[in-house]
Short mmCIF file of C-alpha atoms in Angstrom, two decimals:
data_model
loop_
_atom_site.label_atom_id
_atom_site.label_comp_id
_atom_site.label_asym_id
_atom_site.label_seq_id
_atom_site.Cartn_x
_atom_site.Cartn_y
_atom_site.Cartn_z
CA MET A 255 -53.50 -281.18 -52.74
CA ILE A 256 -50.61 -278.79 -51.76
CA GLY A 257 -49.81 -276.58 -54.76
CA GLY A 258 -46.48 -277.17 -56.34
CA ARG A 259 -44.94 -273.77 -55.79
CA ASN A 260 -46.42 -273.47 -52.13
CA LEU A 261 -45.15 -277.08 -51.38
CA MET A 262 -41.61 -275.94 -52.51
CA ALA A 263 -41.69 -272.89 -50.28
CA TYR A 264 -43.04 -274.95 -47.43
CA MET A 265 -40.30 -277.59 -47.80
CA LEU A 266 -37.71 -274.78 -48.01
CA LEU A 267 -38.85 -273.19 -44.77
CA ILE A 268 -38.90 -276.58 -42.89
CA SER A 269 -35.38 -277.17 -44.38
CA LEU A 270 -34.15 -273.82 -43.07
CA SER A 271 -35.47 -274.83 -39.66
CA PHE A 272 -33.87 -278.23 -39.73
CA CYS A 273 -30.50 -276.77 -40.95
CA HIS A 274 -30.61 -274.39 -37.89
CA PHE A 275 -31.16 -277.02 -35.23
CA GLN A 276 -28.65 -279.28 -37.09
CA GLU A 277 -25.96 -276.64 -37.04
CA ALA A 278 -26.76 -275.97 -33.26
CA ALA A 279 -26.35 -279.62 -32.53
CA PHE A 280 -22.95 -279.61 -34.19
CA MET A 281 -21.86 -276.44 -32.32
CA ASN A 282 -22.76 -278.23 -29.10
CA MET A 283 -20.75 -281.27 -29.99
CA ASN A 284 -18.04 -282.01 -27.52
CA LEU A 285 -15.11 -283.67 -29.48
CA LEU A 286 -13.09 -284.04 -26.39
CA SER A 287 -15.91 -286.30 -24.86
CA LEU A 288 -16.19 -288.16 -28.06
CA VAL A 289 -12.54 -288.89 -28.24
CA GLN A 290 -12.29 -290.04 -24.69
CA GLN A 291 -15.15 -292.29 -25.07
CA ALA A 292 -13.61 -293.88 -28.23
CA LEU A 293 -10.25 -294.45 -26.31
CA GLY A 294 -11.98 -295.42 -23.14
CA GLY A 295 -12.92 -298.95 -21.88
CA ASP A 296 -9.91 -301.25 -22.03
CA PHE A 297 -7.70 -299.14 -24.22
CA PRO A 298 -5.59 -297.66 -21.51
CA ASN A 299 -4.97 -301.18 -19.95
CA LEU A 300 -3.93 -302.62 -23.37
CA ALA A 301 -1.92 -299.53 -24.32
CA GLY A 302 -0.10 -299.74 -21.08
CA GLN A 303 0.58 -303.41 -21.44
CA PHE A 304 1.91 -302.72 -24.97
CA LEU A 305 4.27 -300.05 -23.76
CA GLY A 306 5.30 -301.86 -20.56
CA GLU A 307 3.60 -299.20 -18.46
CA SER A 308 1.11 -299.43 -15.55
CA PRO A 309 -2.54 -298.89 -16.42
CA GLY A 310 -2.78 -295.83 -13.86
CA ALA A 311 0.35 -294.03 -15.48
CA THR A 312 -1.12 -294.73 -19.10
CA GLN A 313 -4.47 -293.30 -18.28
CA SER A 314 -2.77 -290.23 -16.55
CA ALA A 315 -0.79 -289.66 -19.74
CA LEU A 316 -3.89 -290.07 -21.86
CA THR A 317 -5.94 -287.81 -19.74
CA SER A 318 -3.29 -285.09 -20.31
CA LEU A 319 -2.57 -285.73 -23.91
CA LEU A 320 -5.99 -285.94 -25.49
CA PRO A 321 -6.93 -282.25 -24.74
CA ALA A 322 -3.61 -281.04 -25.97
CA VAL A 323 -3.94 -282.94 -29.20
CA LEU A 324 -7.38 -281.61 -29.92
CA GLY A 325 -6.18 -277.91 -28.65
CA VAL A 326 -3.70 -277.98 -31.33
CA ILE A 327 -5.97 -279.29 -34.01
CA THR A 328 -8.61 -276.59 -33.22
CA ARG A 329 -5.89 -273.88 -33.30
CA LYS A 330 -4.48 -275.00 -36.63
CA ASP A 331 -7.62 -275.98 -38.51
CA ALA A 332 -10.62 -273.78 -37.30
CA THR A 333 -10.66 -271.85 -40.72
CA PRO A 334 -12.17 -273.21 -43.86
CA ASP A 335 -8.50 -273.54 -45.39
CA GLY A 336 -7.17 -275.13 -42.26
CA ALA A 337 -10.03 -277.64 -42.16
CA SER A 338 -9.61 -278.36 -45.83
CA GLY A 339 -5.84 -279.32 -45.14
CA LEU A 340 -6.85 -281.39 -42.24
CA MET A 341 -9.40 -283.27 -44.14
CA SER A 342 -6.69 -284.00 -46.76
CA LEU A 343 -4.21 -285.00 -44.07
CA ILE A 344 -6.79 -287.40 -42.66
CA ASN A 345 -7.69 -288.95 -45.93
CA GLY A 346 -4.18 -289.26 -47.20
CA ALA A 347 -3.25 -291.19 -44.01
CA ASN A 348 -5.64 -294.20 -44.91
CA LEU A 349 -6.96 -294.21 -41.41
CA ASP A 350 -9.31 -297.23 -40.76
CA ALA A 351 -12.45 -295.85 -39.25
CA SER A 352 -13.83 -299.28 -38.54
CA ALA A 353 -11.04 -299.89 -36.10
CA LEU A 354 -12.85 -297.61 -33.49
CA ALA A 355 -15.69 -300.26 -33.22
CA ASN A 356 -12.94 -302.44 -31.44
CA PRO A 357 -10.00 -300.57 -30.38
CA ALA A 358 -8.85 -303.75 -28.40
CA GLY A 359 -8.51 -305.46 -31.77
CA LEU A 360 -5.57 -303.10 -32.74
CA PHE A 361 -3.46 -304.95 -30.16
CA GLY A 362 -4.32 -308.41 -31.40
CA ALA A 363 -2.97 -310.40 -34.46
CA GLY A 364 0.62 -309.79 -33.38
CA GLY A 365 -0.02 -306.06 -32.90
CA THR A 366 -0.21 -305.42 -36.68
CA GLY A 367 -2.91 -302.66 -36.36
CA ILE A 368 -1.21 -300.69 -33.53
CA ASN A 369 2.07 -300.96 -35.35
CA ASN A 370 0.57 -299.58 -38.53
CA LEU A 371 -0.85 -296.66 -36.41
CA LEU A 372 2.53 -296.05 -34.76
CA LYS A 373 4.16 -295.95 -38.30
CA ALA A 374 1.50 -293.53 -39.56
CA GLY A 375 1.85 -291.21 -36.61
CA THR A 376 5.74 -291.32 -36.43
CA ASP A 377 6.14 -290.91 -40.30
CA SER A 378 3.64 -288.05 -41.00
CA LEU A 379 0.83 -287.25 -38.55
CA VAL A 380 2.58 -286.21 -35.57
CA PRO A 381 5.16 -284.01 -37.47
CA ALA A 382 2.19 -282.58 -39.36
CA LEU A 383 0.51 -281.54 -36.10
CA PHE A 384 3.39 -280.68 -33.77
CA GLY A 385 6.27 -279.92 -36.11
CA ASP A 386 9.53 -279.75 -34.17
CA LYS A 387 7.72 -279.72 -30.77
CA SER A 388 7.12 -283.38 -30.90
CA ALA A 389 10.12 -284.49 -28.73
CA ALA A 390 9.51 -281.56 -26.02
CA LEU A 391 5.87 -282.80 -25.89
CA ALA A 392 6.89 -286.67 -25.37
CA ASN A 393 9.62 -285.69 -22.75
CA THR A 394 7.15 -283.37 -20.82
CA LEU A 395 4.33 -286.11 -21.13
CA ALA A 396 6.84 -288.66 -19.55
CA SER A 397 7.93 -286.55 -16.64
CA SER A 398 4.29 -285.35 -15.88
CA SER A 399 2.65 -288.94 -15.99
CA GLY A 400 5.55 -291.04 -14.73
CA ILE A 401 6.02 -293.11 -17.92
CA LYS A 402 9.27 -293.71 -19.90
CA SER A 403 10.19 -291.10 -22.51
CA SER A 404 10.26 -293.92 -25.11
CA SER A 405 6.90 -294.99 -23.99
CA ALA A 406 5.56 -291.26 -24.23
CA THR A 407 6.84 -291.08 -27.77
CA SER A 408 5.02 -294.09 -28.82
CA LEU A 409 1.86 -293.19 -26.89
CA VAL A 410 1.84 -289.75 -29.03
CA ALA A 411 2.34 -291.48 -32.27
CA MET A 412 -0.46 -294.04 -31.30
CA VAL A 413 -2.98 -291.43 -30.12
CA VAL A 414 -2.56 -288.75 -32.87
CA PRO A 415 -3.81 -291.20 -35.53
CA LEU A 416 -6.67 -292.41 -33.40
CA VAL A 417 -7.91 -288.88 -32.62
CA LEU A 418 -7.74 -288.15 -36.44
CA THR A 419 -9.67 -291.44 -37.01
CA VAL A 420 -12.53 -290.25 -34.59
CA LEU A 421 -12.72 -286.97 -36.61
CA LYS A 422 -12.68 -288.89 -39.78
CA LYS A 423 -15.59 -291.11 -38.78
CA PHE A 424 -17.49 -287.98 -37.54
CA ILE A 425 -16.90 -286.08 -40.72
CA GLY A 426 -18.11 -289.03 -42.75
CA GLU A 427 -21.18 -289.78 -40.67
CA ASN A 428 -22.44 -286.15 -40.63
CA GLY A 429 -21.25 -285.19 -44.15
CA LEU A 430 -19.24 -282.29 -43.00
CA ASN A 431 -17.41 -280.07 -45.55
CA ALA A 432 -14.37 -277.67 -44.96
CA SER A 433 -16.62 -274.86 -43.74
CA SER A 434 -18.78 -276.85 -41.20
CA LEU A 435 -15.79 -278.65 -39.96
CA ALA A 436 -14.06 -275.33 -39.25
CA SER A 437 -17.07 -274.17 -37.47
CA LEU A 438 -17.22 -277.23 -35.33
CA LEU A 439 -13.59 -276.95 -34.37
CA GLY A 440 -13.95 -273.21 -33.67
CA SER A 441 -16.85 -274.05 -31.12
CA GLN A 442 -14.51 -276.29 -29.04
CA ALA A 443 -12.88 -273.76 -26.81
CA PRO A 444 -15.34 -273.95 -23.96
CA GLN A 445 -14.95 -277.73 -23.86
CA LEU A 446 -11.14 -277.42 -23.96
CA GLN A 447 -10.83 -274.56 -21.53
CA GLY A 448 -9.33 -275.87 -18.26
CA ALA A 449 -8.51 -279.30 -19.80
CA ILE A 450 -5.14 -278.62 -21.32
CA ASP A 451 -2.35 -279.24 -19.04
CA SER A 452 -0.06 -276.01 -18.55
CA ARG A 453 2.98 -278.20 -18.75
CA LEU A 454 2.20 -279.70 -22.26
CA ALA A 455 1.13 -276.28 -23.47
CA GLY A 456 4.52 -274.86 -22.38
CA ALA A 457 6.34 -277.84 -24.20
CA LEU A 458 4.28 -276.86 -27.25
CA GLY A 459 5.68 -273.25 -27.13
CA PHE A 460 2.68 -271.58 -25.57
CA ALA A 461 2.49 -269.28 -22.50
CA SER A 462 -0.55 -270.86 -21.13
CA PRO A 463 -3.17 -273.33 -21.98
CA ASP A 464 -5.67 -270.59 -23.20
CA ALA A 465 -3.00 -269.55 -25.47
CA VAL A 466 -3.18 -272.79 -27.22
CA LEU A 467 -6.81 -272.25 -28.26
CA GLY A 468 -5.60 -268.86 -29.97
CA GLY A 469 -8.76 -266.79 -29.39
CA LEU A 470 -11.37 -269.47 -30.23
CA GLY A 471 -14.80 -268.64 -28.94
CA GLY A 472 -13.45 -265.41 -27.15
CA LEU A 473 -10.74 -267.27 -25.11
CA GLY A 474 -6.91 -266.75 -25.27
CA GLY A 475 -7.42 -262.97 -25.69
CA LYS A 476 -3.64 -262.50 -25.21
CA ALA A 477 -2.78 -264.75 -28.24
CA THR A 478 -1.35 -262.81 -31.17
CA ALA A 479 -1.35 -265.41 -33.90
CA ALA A 480 -2.84 -264.32 -37.14
CA GLY A 481 -4.78 -267.82 -37.16
CA GLY A 482 -6.50 -266.80 -34.07
CA ALA A 483 -7.66 -263.46 -35.24
CA ALA A 484 -9.05 -265.12 -38.37
CA VAL A 485 -10.88 -267.59 -36.33
CA SER A 486 -12.22 -264.85 -33.95
CA ALA A 487 -13.66 -262.95 -37.10
CA ALA A 488 -15.03 -266.19 -38.55
CA THR A 489 -16.63 -267.17 -35.13
CA ALA A 490 -18.17 -263.48 -34.85
CA ALA A 491 -19.63 -263.78 -38.31
CA THR A 492 -21.16 -267.25 -37.59
CA ALA A 493 -22.59 -266.02 -34.35
CA ALA A 494 -24.21 -263.00 -36.19
CA SER A 495 -25.65 -265.27 -38.89
CA LYS A 496 -26.99 -267.53 -36.21
CA SER A 497 -28.67 -264.62 -34.35
CA GLY A 498 -30.41 -263.40 -37.31
CA LEU A 499 -31.71 -266.79 -38.21
CA SER A 500 -32.82 -267.58 -34.65
CA ARG A 501 -34.68 -264.08 -34.80
CA TRP A 502 -36.62 -265.00 -37.87
CA LEU A 503 -37.02 -268.72 -37.17
CA PRO A 504 -40.33 -268.64 -35.34
CA TRP A 505 -41.74 -266.32 -38.26
CA LEU A 506 -40.35 -268.94 -40.87
CA ILE A 507 -41.94 -271.76 -39.24
CA GLY A 508 -45.41 -269.90 -38.75
CA ALA A 509 -45.25 -268.95 -42.46
CA ALA A 510 -44.62 -272.66 -43.37
CA VAL A 511 -47.72 -273.80 -41.23
CA LEU A 512 -49.92 -271.04 -42.85
CA LEU A 513 -48.94 -272.07 -46.27
CA PHE A 514 -49.70 -275.78 -45.42
CA LEU A 515 -53.15 -274.81 -44.01
CA TRP A 516 -53.93 -272.54 -47.16
CA ASP A 517 -53.26 -275.42 -49.59
CA MET A 518 -55.13 -277.95 -47.41
CA PHE A 519 -58.34 -276.07 -47.00
CA VAL A 520 -58.34 -273.05 -49.52
CA GLY A 521 -55.77 -273.70 -52.17
CA LYS A 522 -56.96 -274.04 -55.71
CA PRO A 523 -56.31 -277.34 -57.56
CA THR A 524 -53.22 -277.34 -59.70
CA GLN A 525 -52.63 -279.01 -62.96
CA THR A 526 -50.47 -282.06 -62.67
CA SER A 527 -47.76 -283.06 -65.00
CA ALA A 528 -45.70 -286.15 -65.48
CA PRO A 529 -42.78 -286.43 -63.09
CA PRO A 530 -39.27 -285.93 -64.59
CA PRO A 531 -37.33 -289.05 -65.42
CA ALA A 532 -35.28 -290.37 -62.63
CA ALA A 533 -31.51 -289.57 -62.75
CA ALA A 534 -29.57 -292.58 -64.10
CA ALA A 535 -28.00 -294.52 -61.22
CA ILE A 536 -24.31 -295.20 -61.33
CA SER A 537 -23.49 -298.70 -62.39
CA LEU A 538 -20.76 -301.25 -61.48
CA PRO A 539 -17.97 -301.25 -61.96
CA ALA A 540 -17.63 -297.75 -60.77
CA LYS A 541 -14.40 -295.90 -61.26
CA VAL A 542 -12.52 -293.58 -58.73
CA TYR A 543 -9.86 -291.55 -60.37
CA PHE A 544 -6.71 -290.10 -58.53
CA SER A 545 -4.27 -287.22 -59.17
CA ILE A 546 -0.86 -288.11 -60.31
CA GLY A 547 1.29 -289.53 -57.14
CA SER A 548 -1.76 -289.02 -54.87
CA ALA A 549 -3.87 -291.52 -52.80
CA VAL A 550 -6.20 -288.79 -51.68
CA VAL A 551 -9.84 -289.24 -52.68
CA ASP A 552 -10.95 -285.98 -54.30
CA ALA A 553 -14.44 -284.44 -54.31
CA ASP A 554 -15.67 -286.38 -57.45
CA GLY A 555 -14.58 -289.54 -56.01
CA SER A 556 -16.27 -288.86 -52.66
CA LYS A 557 -19.48 -288.46 -54.83
CA THR A 558 -18.93 -291.70 -56.65
CA ILE A 559 -18.27 -293.55 -53.37
CA ALA A 560 -21.25 -292.20 -51.59
CA THR A 561 -23.49 -293.38 -54.46
CA VAL A 562 -21.88 -296.78 -54.59
CA ALA A 563 -22.05 -296.97 -50.62
CA ASP A 564 -25.82 -296.45 -51.02
CA MET A 565 -26.13 -299.06 -53.61
CA ILE A 566 -24.16 -301.72 -51.79
CA LYS A 567 -26.26 -301.24 -48.48
CA GLN A 568 -29.72 -301.05 -50.43
CA GLU A 569 -28.92 -304.14 -52.68
CA ARG A 570 -26.88 -305.97 -50.08
CA LEU A 571 -24.11 -306.33 -52.55
CA LYS A 572 -20.59 -307.66 -52.11
CA VAL A 573 -17.93 -305.85 -53.87
CA ALA A 574 -14.31 -306.19 -54.99
CA ILE A 575 -11.92 -303.30 -54.97
CA THR A 576 -8.98 -303.06 -57.47
CA GLY A 577 -6.35 -300.51 -57.88
CA TYR A 578 -4.79 -300.13 -61.30
CA THR A 579 -1.32 -298.81 -62.27
CA ASP A 580 0.97 -299.32 -65.16
CA LYS A 581 4.61 -300.51 -65.60
CA THR A 582 6.24 -297.32 -66.57
CA GLY A 583 8.84 -296.03 -64.02
CA ASP A 584 9.35 -297.73 -60.74
CA VAL A 585 6.97 -300.68 -60.93
CA ALA A 586 7.20 -301.44 -57.31
CA LYS A 587 6.21 -297.80 -56.30
CA ASN A 588 3.46 -297.84 -58.87
CA GLU A 589 1.96 -301.12 -57.39
CA ALA A 590 2.32 -299.69 -53.69
CA LEU A 591 0.51 -296.62 -54.67
CA ALA A 592 -2.28 -298.59 -56.48
CA LYS A 593 -2.69 -300.51 -53.09
CA SER A 594 -2.92 -297.10 -51.06
CA ARG A 595 -5.58 -295.91 -53.58
CA ALA A 596 -7.55 -299.16 -53.18
CA ILE A 597 -7.33 -298.84 -49.22
CA ALA A 598 -8.38 -295.18 -49.50
CA VAL A 599 -11.41 -296.10 -51.43
CA LYS A 600 -12.23 -298.92 -49.00
CA ASP A 601 -11.91 -296.70 -46.09
CA ALA A 602 -14.25 -293.94 -47.56
CA LEU A 603 -16.79 -296.89 -48.00
CA VAL A 604 -16.45 -297.87 -44.42
CA VAL A 605 -17.03 -294.29 -43.33
CA ALA A 606 -20.07 -294.21 -45.53
CA GLY A 607 -21.49 -297.16 -43.69
CA VAL A 608 -20.38 -300.27 -45.81
CA ALA A 609 -19.34 -303.16 -43.65
CA GLU A 610 -15.68 -304.50 -44.37
CA ALA A 611 -17.18 -307.99 -44.71
CA GLU A 612 -18.98 -306.90 -47.97
CA MET A 613 -15.64 -305.74 -49.42
CA THR A 614 -12.69 -307.84 -50.91
CA MET A 615 -9.39 -306.21 -51.78
CA GLN A 616 -8.11 -307.46 -55.05
CA PRO A 617 -4.19 -307.13 -55.83
CA PRO A 618 -3.20 -304.36 -58.00
CA SER A 619 -3.83 -304.69 -61.81
CA PHE A 620 -1.65 -303.35 -64.57
CA VAL A 621 -2.81 -301.61 -67.68
CA GLU A 622 -1.00 -300.81 -71.01
CA THR A 623 -1.14 -297.04 -71.70
CA GLY A 624 -0.83 -295.89 -75.04
CA THR A 625 1.97 -293.61 -76.37
CA GLY A 626 0.83 -290.01 -76.09
CA GLY A 627 -2.45 -291.15 -74.61
CA SER A 628 -4.17 -290.25 -71.30
CA ASP A 629 -2.88 -292.31 -68.25
CA ALA A 630 -5.95 -291.74 -66.18
CA GLU A 631 -6.93 -295.41 -66.44
CA ALA A 632 -3.77 -296.38 -64.66
CA ARG A 633 -4.76 -294.04 -61.79
CA ARG A 634 -8.03 -295.52 -61.05
CA VAL A 635 -9.60 -297.72 -58.55
CA GLU A 636 -12.48 -299.86 -59.70
CA ILE A 637 -15.41 -301.23 -57.44
CA ASN A 638 -17.24 -304.10 -58.86
CA ARG A 639 -19.54 -306.92 -58.00
CA GLN A 640 -17.86 -310.04 -56.66
#
């Protein structure tokens, strides 16, 4: 039998080794290729038909636009604070990660899906990413690819939400937090170098494509933005940490093997004890609470959703999702906010691997809030068995 203490040490060393290789895999991830793959296939043809442009011109515009979008994202968000803001932006937009399984479906059913994306892009996501440079970007994209200015404006509004949806799916599947997302974004300079169109870089206010990257990974050395300097420092610290771990990794693995062999052949018997009681599993209905006026799932809500997602998949459950509100103030706005919160919970469950077919969206339900009492129950979404 493996001794309890040595088993813990053995598992810790193996975990360190796994984390090292997992981190290396993340740092080698090419987000540009991931986005190009998600928006490949028939997407350029369908987008061209929707915009009234030729497939070749639409593909040319996409080829130029995608690196520019990712370049700006990495420049803005390759720090823990920036990545945290990016995650809030993504979650607040209620992006549907399941749409990536069939991008062509966005253009079906009367174009409801693509029109929703265009609205999200136009109303909030494009301004958040490009600010007052959005019009210049669209005009330059139109002249460089040969599509109409109106088509370029729509394509930017269409592509930005889809790129953020790809990121949302990757974040959910790999359990990234703000720190690991910042490291991932900071590692993208080599993949983006040479891919950003100089004309689009100029439209965004940068002297060169490398300046868009703002010093990420040692590129764009002439950039003077404070964010670039901060990212360079963070990248250097990460590199130093990796170097130290890599140097000690063979010794850690060797020590783990020795501990294992010692316990197998030489170790003394250890006294066994009864296992601790299992932690109580979350039960349904599960409640996800939101801040006042917000439809963004917070950290506690994310934990609840992750636990419920595991339960749904393991027990093959079908669930109903209901947003709650009250009738104080503007009832119509309260009802719309309750719907948005329910959609945010559904999207988070999809990211966690729950099929949409297993979920039913219920109409908002109103609660009576007591005078002077807490109104938290009117800011909740419930997940219950169907």
